[in-house]
Amino acid sequence: MKKVITYGTFDLLHQGHINLLRRAKALGDWLIVGVTTDKFDIERGKMNSYNNLMERIEAVRSTGYADQIVIEEYKGQKIDDIQKYGVDIFAIGSDWEGYFDYLKEYCEVVYLPRTEGISSTLLRGERPSVKVGILAPDDVKSSFIREAGVVNSIEIESDPDACDALFVASPADLHYQQVKEALEKGKHVLCETPIAFTTKESEELFAIADRKKLVLMLSDKTAYCPAFGHLVSLLKSGAIGEIMDVSVSGPNGSMSEDAGIALLPIFKLLGTDYRDVSFFTRMADGKDIFTKGILRYDKGIATFKVGPGAKSEGNMVISGTKGYALVPAPWWRTDYFEIRYDDRNLDKKCFYPFVGDGFRYEIKDFVSAILRSSFQKILRREMLGMADVLERYLLGKNVYHL
Ligand code: C2G
């Protein structure tokens, strides 16, 4: 029996894919189709798939050409699969001509003609997209535009009246007013932390968003990147036992700029039911240049330090009853962490992609929240917690000056 294998994303399955599968099947007696996982596609720079893995597998199955479907999860898997399944022919579209010649050492390699005039990219372009306006300094703006280029269903709109959504990364004291205006005009908002300086103002913004059925999402590169999400799920599933201490160092902006970022892992891991918060702060020329914050919980404690005035290693250590997690600097741009135990044989090193400058993850989530009402990774109570901590600081509650 002659076995043929082919691979692809097969997003928004179209005639080009169907032709390819038909031609691949005709080369032998048994066709194996490898469908890429969402994670692997993101790793290889494909952020913009419309269908998820299950939908794409179902689409391939529905063509009737695949005798066997496998999932492709990592670079190098093609060689492993060819050996594992005893494959005779590797087939792929001619857009890959020459690229897979290295597989000739393992089996025959056939480049099949690509169908012209149709592609997933074209089909994605025909779907509704979100027009996003940007209120940000030039460097942030150009980075946002560059990263939005790899995300599906988004267009940058320079006319503020014509946009459906707004990205706000202006100075923190302008956020509340700008977010409020945008929401009142019916625009979805992605805003850097903090959305406001008080809980009352934050609640008011959420109420407008709800009344107008709009997405109000917090921009924070850490929250949406793959490593951070997995770190939180792993620790919440008990990987280090009961979490007792979260110690966060950095980023090094002022309290109003960066406290929200530093509080995110604390709230994700210990929740928002803190008993009290105290601050130790040092001012220079009317600005806070160093602040250490302490949040006391019933069964745990968290500390964070922010500010440009005291240099430090920007890492994060989370202590549990059975082990601890170490996220090396800069923890807020997480692509790697370690879980450590007394028995070093049990230690785990976890690596993840952090592609581009990290904006793409939150842009993707923002667009899905608007178009598909998908789950928002930063919860409202966490955003309100950030506003509450900042408000206590600005009101001088439990603030000790150094
Ligand atoms: N294809 C085609 N004609 C088109 C579009 C796609 O023949 N108009 C072929 C591609 O050449 C490929 C297959 O359909 O062989 C799947 O295409 P994609 O879903 O775009 O997947 P791709 O990114 O090419 O992944 O490990 C994955 C593989 O490297 C290929």
Short mmCIF file of C-alpha atoms and ligand atoms in Angstrom, two decimals:
data_model
loop_
_atom_site.label_atom_id
_atom_site.label_comp_id
_atom_site.label_asym_id
_atom_site.label_seq_id
_atom_site.Cartn_x
_atom_site.Cartn_y
_atom_site.Cartn_z
CA MET A 1 0.00 0.00 0.00
CA LYS A 2 1.38 3.39 -1.04
CA LYS A 3 1.10 5.97 1.73
CA VAL A 4 0.97 9.71 1.01
CA ILE A 5 1.20 12.50 3.57
CA THR A 6 0.43 16.22 3.27
CA TYR A 7 0.17 19.08 5.73
CA GLY A 8 -1.56 22.41 6.06
CA THR A 9 -3.57 24.83 8.15
CA PHE A 10 -6.67 24.46 5.93
CA ASP A 11 -8.23 27.67 7.24
CA LEU A 12 -11.59 28.54 5.66
CA LEU A 13 -11.29 25.41 3.53
CA HIS A 14 -11.58 26.29 -0.15
CA GLN A 15 -11.30 24.81 -3.64
CA GLY A 16 -7.50 25.20 -3.64
CA HIS A 17 -7.25 22.94 -0.58
CA ILE A 18 -9.75 20.47 -2.03
CA ASN A 19 -7.81 20.22 -5.31
CA LEU A 20 -4.59 19.72 -3.39
CA LEU A 21 -6.09 16.92 -1.26
CA ARG A 22 -7.62 15.24 -4.31
CA ARG A 23 -4.29 15.31 -6.16
CA ALA A 24 -2.39 14.10 -3.12
CA LYS A 25 -4.82 11.19 -2.63
CA ALA A 26 -4.45 10.23 -6.31
CA LEU A 27 -0.71 9.71 -5.78
CA GLY A 28 -1.26 6.60 -3.62
CA ASP A 29 -3.71 4.39 -1.72
CA TRP A 30 -3.78 5.99 1.72
CA LEU A 31 -3.73 9.72 2.45
CA ILE A 32 -2.60 11.09 5.81
CA VAL A 33 -3.35 14.77 6.36
CA GLY A 34 -1.48 16.71 9.04
CA VAL A 35 -3.46 19.69 10.31
CA THR A 36 -1.42 22.31 12.17
CA THR A 37 -2.35 23.22 15.74
CA ASP A 38 -3.20 26.85 16.54
CA LYS A 39 -0.11 27.00 18.76
CA PHE A 40 2.22 25.70 16.04
CA ASP A 41 0.76 28.16 13.53
CA ILE A 42 1.40 31.04 15.92
CA GLU A 43 4.96 29.79 16.40
CA ARG A 44 5.54 29.76 12.66
CA GLY A 45 4.18 33.33 12.39
CA LYS A 46 0.61 32.49 11.26
CA MET A 47 -1.56 34.42 13.72
CA ASN A 48 -4.49 35.04 11.52
CA SER A 49 -6.41 31.79 11.16
CA TYR A 50 -10.13 32.21 11.33
CA ASN A 51 -11.09 28.63 12.16
CA ASN A 52 -9.74 26.83 15.20
CA LEU A 53 -8.08 23.42 15.07
CA MET A 54 -11.28 21.41 15.57
CA GLU A 55 -13.09 23.33 12.84
CA ARG A 56 -10.15 22.89 10.47
CA ILE A 57 -9.93 19.13 11.16
CA GLU A 58 -13.68 18.81 10.56
CA ALA A 59 -13.34 20.69 7.26
CA VAL A 60 -10.56 18.35 6.08
CA ARG A 61 -12.58 15.30 7.14
CA SER A 62 -15.64 16.57 5.25
CA THR A 63 -13.74 16.50 1.92
CA GLY A 64 -13.68 12.71 2.15
CA TYR A 65 -10.10 12.53 0.84
CA ALA A 66 -8.28 11.97 4.13
CA ASP A 67 -7.93 8.35 5.27
CA GLN A 68 -6.19 9.49 8.43
CA ILE A 69 -5.85 12.89 10.09
CA VAL A 70 -2.99 13.75 12.43
CA ILE A 71 -2.17 17.01 14.10
CA GLU A 72 1.08 18.80 13.43
CA GLU A 73 2.45 20.37 16.58
CA TYR A 74 6.14 21.12 16.11
CA LYS A 75 8.88 21.90 13.64
CA GLY A 76 10.59 18.65 12.65
CA GLN A 77 7.46 16.54 13.06
CA LYS A 78 7.28 15.80 9.33
CA ILE A 79 10.40 13.61 9.53
CA ASP A 80 9.04 11.84 12.61
CA ASP A 81 5.66 11.22 10.95
CA ILE A 82 7.18 9.92 7.72
CA GLN A 83 9.14 7.34 9.71
CA LYS A 84 6.37 6.54 12.17
CA TYR A 85 3.67 5.94 9.54
CA GLY A 86 5.97 4.41 6.88
CA VAL A 87 5.14 7.15 4.36
CA ASP A 88 6.17 6.73 0.67
CA ILE A 89 5.31 10.19 -0.68
CA PHE A 90 5.29 13.65 0.89
CA ALA A 91 3.08 15.98 -1.18
CA ILE A 92 2.59 19.74 -0.81
CA GLY A 93 1.52 22.71 -2.97
CA SER A 94 3.94 24.29 -5.42
CA ASP A 95 4.13 27.48 -3.31
CA TRP A 96 6.56 25.40 -1.22
CA GLU A 97 8.68 24.31 -4.26
CA GLY A 98 12.16 23.33 -3.08
CA TYR A 99 11.48 24.09 0.58
CA PHE A 100 10.86 20.49 1.59
CA ASP A 101 13.67 18.90 -0.46
CA TYR A 102 15.34 17.91 2.82
CA LEU A 103 12.62 15.26 3.19
CA LYS A 104 13.95 13.44 0.09
CA GLU A 105 16.27 11.57 2.43
CA TYR A 106 13.18 9.93 3.97
CA CYS A 107 10.66 9.54 1.14
CA GLU A 108 9.66 10.82 -2.31
CA VAL A 109 8.76 14.55 -2.35
CA VAL A 110 6.11 15.81 -4.79
CA TYR A 111 5.16 19.47 -5.31
CA LEU A 112 1.61 19.64 -6.63
CA PRO A 113 0.29 22.56 -8.71
CA ARG A 114 -1.25 25.29 -6.57
CA THR A 115 -4.72 26.51 -7.52
CA GLU A 116 -4.50 30.11 -8.64
CA GLY A 117 -6.95 32.85 -7.68
CA ILE A 118 -8.08 31.49 -4.33
CA SER A 119 -6.54 31.57 -0.87
CA SER A 120 -7.44 31.68 2.82
CA THR A 121 -6.00 35.20 2.96
CA LEU A 122 -8.38 36.36 0.22
CA LEU A 123 -11.35 34.76 1.97
CA ARG A 124 -10.39 36.26 5.33
CA GLY A 125 -10.23 39.67 3.64
CA GLU A 126 -13.88 39.32 2.62
CA ARG A 127 -15.00 38.85 6.23
CA PRO A 128 -15.96 41.81 8.40
CA SER A 129 -13.02 43.55 10.01
CA VAL A 130 -12.66 45.98 12.88
CA LYS A 131 -11.43 49.49 12.07
CA VAL A 132 -9.17 50.62 14.90
CA GLY A 133 -8.03 54.17 15.60
CA ILE A 134 -4.91 54.81 17.70
CA LEU A 135 -4.24 57.37 20.45
CA ALA A 136 -0.61 56.70 21.33
CA PRO A 137 2.89 58.14 21.07
CA ASP A 138 4.60 57.53 17.72
CA ASP A 139 6.77 54.58 18.76
CA VAL A 140 3.84 52.69 20.33
CA LYS A 141 1.66 53.57 17.36
CA SER A 142 4.07 52.19 14.78
CA SER A 143 4.60 49.05 16.80
CA PHE A 144 0.81 48.57 17.08
CA ILE A 145 0.39 49.06 13.32
CA ARG A 146 3.20 46.62 12.53
CA GLU A 147 1.80 43.95 14.84
CA ALA A 148 -1.80 44.48 13.69
CA GLY A 149 -0.50 43.56 10.21
CA VAL A 150 -0.21 39.90 11.20
CA VAL A 151 -3.63 39.71 12.83
CA ASN A 152 -6.78 38.82 10.97
CA SER A 153 -9.85 41.07 10.61
CA ILE A 154 -8.35 44.39 11.67
CA GLU A 155 -7.72 47.61 9.75
CA ILE A 156 -6.05 50.74 11.05
CA GLU A 157 -8.28 53.80 10.68
CA SER A 158 -6.81 57.28 10.87
CA ASP A 159 -10.15 59.13 10.86
CA PRO A 160 -11.33 59.07 14.52
CA ASP A 161 -14.97 59.33 13.48
CA ALA A 162 -14.79 56.41 11.08
CA CYS A 163 -13.28 53.86 13.47
CA ASP A 164 -15.24 51.12 15.30
CA ALA A 165 -12.66 50.83 18.05
CA LEU A 166 -9.91 52.81 19.71
CA PHE A 167 -6.53 51.83 21.16
CA VAL A 168 -5.63 54.23 23.99
CA ALA A 169 -2.00 54.46 25.10
CA SER A 170 -1.83 58.13 25.99
CA PRO A 171 -0.52 59.44 29.36
CA ALA A 172 -2.42 57.74 32.19
CA ASP A 173 -4.17 60.88 33.45
CA LEU A 174 -5.98 61.23 30.11
CA HIS A 175 -7.31 57.66 29.97
CA TYR A 176 -10.60 58.09 31.82
CA GLN A 177 -11.75 61.04 29.72
CA GLN A 178 -10.63 59.56 26.40
CA VAL A 179 -12.11 56.15 27.12
CA LYS A 180 -15.37 57.71 28.23
CA GLU A 181 -15.65 59.83 25.09
CA ALA A 182 -14.88 56.87 22.84
CA LEU A 183 -17.46 54.66 24.56
CA GLU A 184 -20.09 57.40 24.41
CA LYS A 185 -19.46 57.57 20.66
CA GLY A 186 -20.10 53.82 20.41
CA LYS A 187 -16.49 52.66 20.01
CA HIS A 188 -14.92 49.57 21.55
CA VAL A 189 -11.81 50.40 23.58
CA LEU A 190 -8.48 48.75 24.26
CA CYS A 191 -6.79 50.89 26.91
CA GLU A 192 -3.43 50.65 28.63
CA THR A 193 -3.50 50.26 32.39
CA PRO A 194 -5.01 52.06 34.29
CA ILE A 195 -8.32 52.80 32.58
CA ALA A 196 -9.01 55.29 35.41
CA PHE A 197 -7.51 56.42 38.72
CA THR A 198 -10.47 55.40 40.87
CA THR A 199 -12.84 52.45 41.24
CA LYS A 200 -15.83 54.75 40.84
CA GLU A 201 -14.60 56.04 37.49
CA SER A 202 -13.70 52.53 36.34
CA GLU A 203 -17.16 51.26 37.27
CA GLU A 204 -18.71 54.17 35.41
CA LEU A 205 -16.74 53.22 32.26
CA PHE A 206 -17.84 49.58 32.54
CA ALA A 207 -21.45 50.70 32.94
CA ILE A 208 -21.26 52.73 29.72
CA ALA A 209 -19.61 49.82 27.91
CA ASP A 210 -22.37 47.46 29.10
CA ARG A 211 -25.17 49.84 28.24
CA LYS A 212 -23.79 50.28 24.75
CA LYS A 213 -22.76 46.60 24.38
CA LEU A 214 -19.14 47.54 23.77
CA VAL A 215 -15.86 45.82 24.57
CA LEU A 216 -13.69 47.64 27.10
CA MET A 217 -10.47 45.69 27.38
CA LEU A 218 -7.21 46.33 29.15
CA SER A 219 -4.06 46.49 27.07
CA ASP A 220 -1.24 44.66 28.84
CA LYS A 221 1.18 42.60 26.77
CA THR A 222 1.86 40.17 29.60
CA ALA A 223 -1.73 39.11 30.12
CA TYR A 224 -2.25 37.86 26.57
CA CYS A 225 1.08 36.19 25.81
CA PRO A 226 1.23 32.36 25.79
CA ALA A 227 3.74 31.87 28.62
CA PHE A 228 1.90 33.99 31.17
CA GLY A 229 -1.42 32.27 30.50
CA HIS A 230 0.17 28.87 30.99
CA LEU A 231 2.08 29.92 34.10
CA VAL A 232 -1.17 31.00 35.74
CA SER A 233 -3.09 27.85 34.78
CA LEU A 234 -0.24 25.63 35.90
CA LEU A 235 0.09 27.29 39.30
CA LYS A 236 -3.67 27.52 39.83
CA SER A 237 -3.81 23.76 39.17
CA GLY A 238 -1.55 23.18 42.16
CA ALA A 239 1.89 22.76 40.48
CA ILE A 240 3.63 24.35 43.49
CA GLY A 241 1.00 23.52 46.11
CA GLU A 242 -0.84 26.33 47.87
CA ILE A 243 0.45 29.74 46.81
CA MET A 244 1.66 31.76 49.79
CA ASP A 245 3.78 34.56 48.38
CA VAL A 246 3.97 36.42 45.08
CA SER A 247 6.94 38.70 44.77
CA VAL A 248 6.96 40.94 41.72
CA SER A 249 9.78 43.26 40.73
CA GLY A 250 9.13 45.85 38.02
CA PRO A 251 8.36 47.14 35.47
CA ASN A 252 10.07 50.40 36.36
CA GLY A 253 7.51 53.07 35.50
CA SER A 254 5.73 55.18 38.12
CA MET A 255 2.81 53.87 40.18
CA SER A 256 0.20 55.30 37.80
CA GLU A 257 1.99 53.84 34.78
CA ASP A 258 2.99 50.39 35.94
CA ALA A 259 1.22 49.34 39.14
CA GLY A 260 -1.53 47.70 37.05
CA ILE A 261 0.99 45.56 35.21
CA ALA A 262 2.67 44.49 38.46
CA LEU A 263 -0.69 43.70 40.09
CA LEU A 264 -1.87 41.42 37.30
CA PRO A 265 0.02 38.25 38.35
CA ILE A 266 -0.85 38.96 41.99
CA PHE A 267 -4.58 39.10 41.26
CA LYS A 268 -4.41 36.13 38.87
CA LEU A 269 -2.69 33.98 41.50
CA LEU A 270 -4.05 35.20 44.84
CA GLY A 271 -7.33 36.75 43.72
CA THR A 272 -8.73 40.21 44.42
CA ASP A 273 -9.88 39.59 48.01
CA TYR A 274 -6.93 41.27 49.68
CA ARG A 275 -7.40 42.37 53.29
CA ASP A 276 -5.26 45.48 53.14
CA VAL A 277 -2.59 47.22 51.12
CA SER A 278 0.36 49.30 52.27
CA PHE A 279 2.93 51.24 50.34
CA PHE A 280 6.47 52.43 50.99
CA THR A 281 7.35 55.16 48.58
CA ARG A 282 10.06 57.64 47.75
CA MET A 283 9.33 60.89 45.92
CA ALA A 284 11.64 63.21 43.99
CA ASP A 285 10.51 66.47 42.35
CA GLY A 286 6.89 65.59 43.07
CA LYS A 287 7.13 62.22 41.30
CA ASP A 288 7.14 58.75 42.80
CA ILE A 289 10.48 57.22 41.86
CA PHE A 290 10.22 54.04 43.90
CA THR A 291 7.29 52.27 45.52
CA LYS A 292 7.03 48.93 47.22
CA GLY A 293 3.47 47.74 47.71
CA ILE A 294 2.34 44.95 50.04
CA LEU A 295 -1.00 43.21 49.76
CA ARG A 296 -2.11 41.05 52.67
CA TYR A 297 -4.44 38.14 52.00
CA ASP A 298 -5.97 35.72 54.50
CA LYS A 299 -3.54 32.99 53.58
CA GLY A 300 -0.85 34.73 51.59
CA ILE A 301 1.06 37.87 50.87
CA ALA A 302 2.15 39.69 47.74
CA THR A 303 4.70 42.41 47.19
CA PHE A 304 5.48 44.46 44.14
CA LYS A 305 7.96 47.19 43.43
CA VAL A 306 7.84 49.74 40.64
CA GLY A 307 9.57 53.00 39.81
CA PRO A 308 12.60 54.23 37.87
CA GLY A 309 14.51 55.30 41.00
CA ALA A 310 15.84 51.97 42.29
CA LYS A 311 17.48 49.46 39.99
CA SER A 312 16.57 45.84 40.38
CA GLU A 313 16.32 42.48 38.65
CA GLY A 314 12.85 42.53 37.03
CA ASN A 315 11.87 39.01 37.92
CA MET A 316 8.99 37.32 39.69
CA VAL A 317 9.08 34.56 42.27
CA ILE A 318 5.96 32.72 43.38
CA SER A 319 6.28 30.58 46.48
CA GLY A 320 4.03 27.65 47.20
CA THR A 321 3.89 24.97 49.86
CA LYS A 322 5.43 22.36 47.52
CA GLY A 323 7.70 24.37 45.24
CA TYR A 324 8.23 27.75 43.63
CA ALA A 325 8.06 29.35 40.22
CA LEU A 326 10.77 31.65 38.95
CA VAL A 327 10.06 33.95 36.00
CA PRO A 328 13.33 35.58 34.94
CA ALA A 329 13.62 39.25 33.98
CA PRO A 330 11.80 40.83 32.36
CA TRP A 331 8.91 38.78 33.78
CA TRP A 332 6.34 41.02 32.04
CA ARG A 333 7.68 39.88 28.68
CA THR A 334 7.50 36.23 29.66
CA ASP A 335 8.68 33.53 27.28
CA TYR A 336 10.30 31.23 29.81
CA PHE A 337 9.86 30.17 33.42
CA GLU A 338 10.98 27.46 35.78
CA ILE A 339 9.13 25.44 38.37
CA ARG A 340 11.47 24.28 41.11
CA TYR A 341 11.19 21.75 43.91
CA ASP A 342 13.37 20.50 46.76
CA ASP A 343 13.97 17.43 44.61
CA ARG A 344 15.71 19.04 41.62
CA ASN A 345 14.88 16.02 39.45
CA LEU A 346 11.28 17.23 39.39
CA ASP A 347 12.17 20.75 38.16
CA LYS A 348 10.47 21.93 35.00
CA LYS A 349 11.74 24.46 32.46
CA CYS A 350 8.98 25.84 30.29
CA PHE A 351 9.61 27.74 27.03
CA TYR A 352 7.07 29.55 24.88
CA PRO A 353 7.09 31.76 21.82
CA PHE A 354 6.81 35.50 22.30
CA VAL A 355 6.58 36.65 18.73
CA GLY A 356 7.14 40.21 17.51
CA ASP A 357 6.95 42.68 20.36
CA GLY A 358 4.00 40.95 21.95
CA PHE A 359 1.26 43.32 20.80
CA ARG A 360 -0.17 40.77 18.39
CA TYR A 361 -1.57 38.60 21.18
CA GLU A 362 -3.71 41.31 22.71
CA ILE A 363 -4.74 42.71 19.33
CA LYS A 364 -5.94 39.24 18.33
CA ASP A 365 -7.91 38.89 21.58
CA PHE A 366 -9.40 42.39 21.23
CA VAL A 367 -10.63 41.64 17.71
CA SER A 368 -12.11 38.27 18.77
CA ALA A 369 -13.80 39.90 21.76
CA ILE A 370 -15.49 42.33 19.36
CA LEU A 371 -16.33 39.96 16.52
CA ARG A 372 -16.98 36.77 18.44
CA SER A 373 -17.67 37.97 22.01
CA SER A 374 -14.82 35.76 23.16
CA PHE A 375 -13.62 35.59 26.75
CA GLN A 376 -11.50 38.50 28.03
CA LYS A 377 -8.34 37.40 29.81
CA ILE A 378 -8.24 40.28 32.31
CA LEU A 379 -11.36 40.09 34.45
CA ARG A 380 -13.33 43.12 35.52
CA ARG A 381 -12.69 42.50 39.20
CA GLU A 382 -8.98 42.48 38.41
CA MET A 383 -9.27 45.79 36.59
CA LEU A 384 -11.27 47.20 39.50
CA GLY A 385 -8.65 45.88 41.91
CA MET A 386 -5.96 47.73 39.98
CA ALA A 387 -7.97 50.95 40.20
CA ASP A 388 -8.62 50.39 43.92
CA VAL A 389 -4.93 49.90 44.75
CA LEU A 390 -3.95 52.96 42.73
CA GLU A 391 -6.70 55.02 44.34
CA ARG A 392 -5.56 54.03 47.86
CA TYR A 393 -2.03 55.06 46.92
CA LEU A 394 -3.09 58.41 45.46
CA LEU A 395 -5.26 59.10 48.54
CA GLY A 396 -2.30 58.34 50.78
CA LYS A 397 -3.97 55.40 52.56
CA ASN A 398 -1.27 53.35 54.33
CA VAL A 399 1.41 55.18 52.34
CA TYR A 400 4.72 55.52 54.19
CA HIS A 401 7.19 57.98 52.73
CA LEU A 402 10.85 57.02 52.75
N1 C2G B 1 -2.93 25.30 -1.56
C1 C2G B 1 -3.15 25.20 -2.92
N2 C2G B 1 -3.79 26.21 -3.58
C2 C2G B 1 -4.21 27.30 -2.94
C3 C2G B 1 -4.02 27.42 -1.56
C4 C2G B 1 -3.37 26.40 -0.88
O1 C2G B 1 -2.77 24.20 -3.57
N3 C2G B 1 -4.82 28.27 -3.62
C5 C2G B 1 -2.24 24.22 -0.84
C6 C2G B 1 -0.93 24.64 -0.18
O2 C2G B 1 0.12 24.68 -1.15
C7 C2G B 1 -0.73 23.56 0.85
C8 C2G B 1 -2.18 23.21 1.24
O3 C2G B 1 -3.02 23.73 0.22
O4 C2G B 1 -0.14 22.42 0.29
C9 C2G B 1 -2.56 23.82 2.58
O5 C2G B 1 -2.32 25.22 2.53
P1 C2G B 1 -2.34 26.10 3.87
O6 C2G B 1 -3.54 25.77 4.62
O7 C2G B 1 -2.07 27.49 3.48
O8 C2G B 1 -1.13 25.51 4.71
P2 C2G B 1 0.40 25.92 4.65
O9 C2G B 1 0.67 27.14 5.46
O10 C2G B 1 0.84 25.93 3.23
O11 C2G B 1 1.09 24.72 5.47
O12 C2G B 1 3.26 22.36 8.03
C10 C2G B 1 2.32 23.01 7.26
C11 C2G B 1 2.75 23.00 5.85
O13 C2G B 1 4.07 23.45 5.84
C12 C2G B 1 1.91 23.77 4.87
#
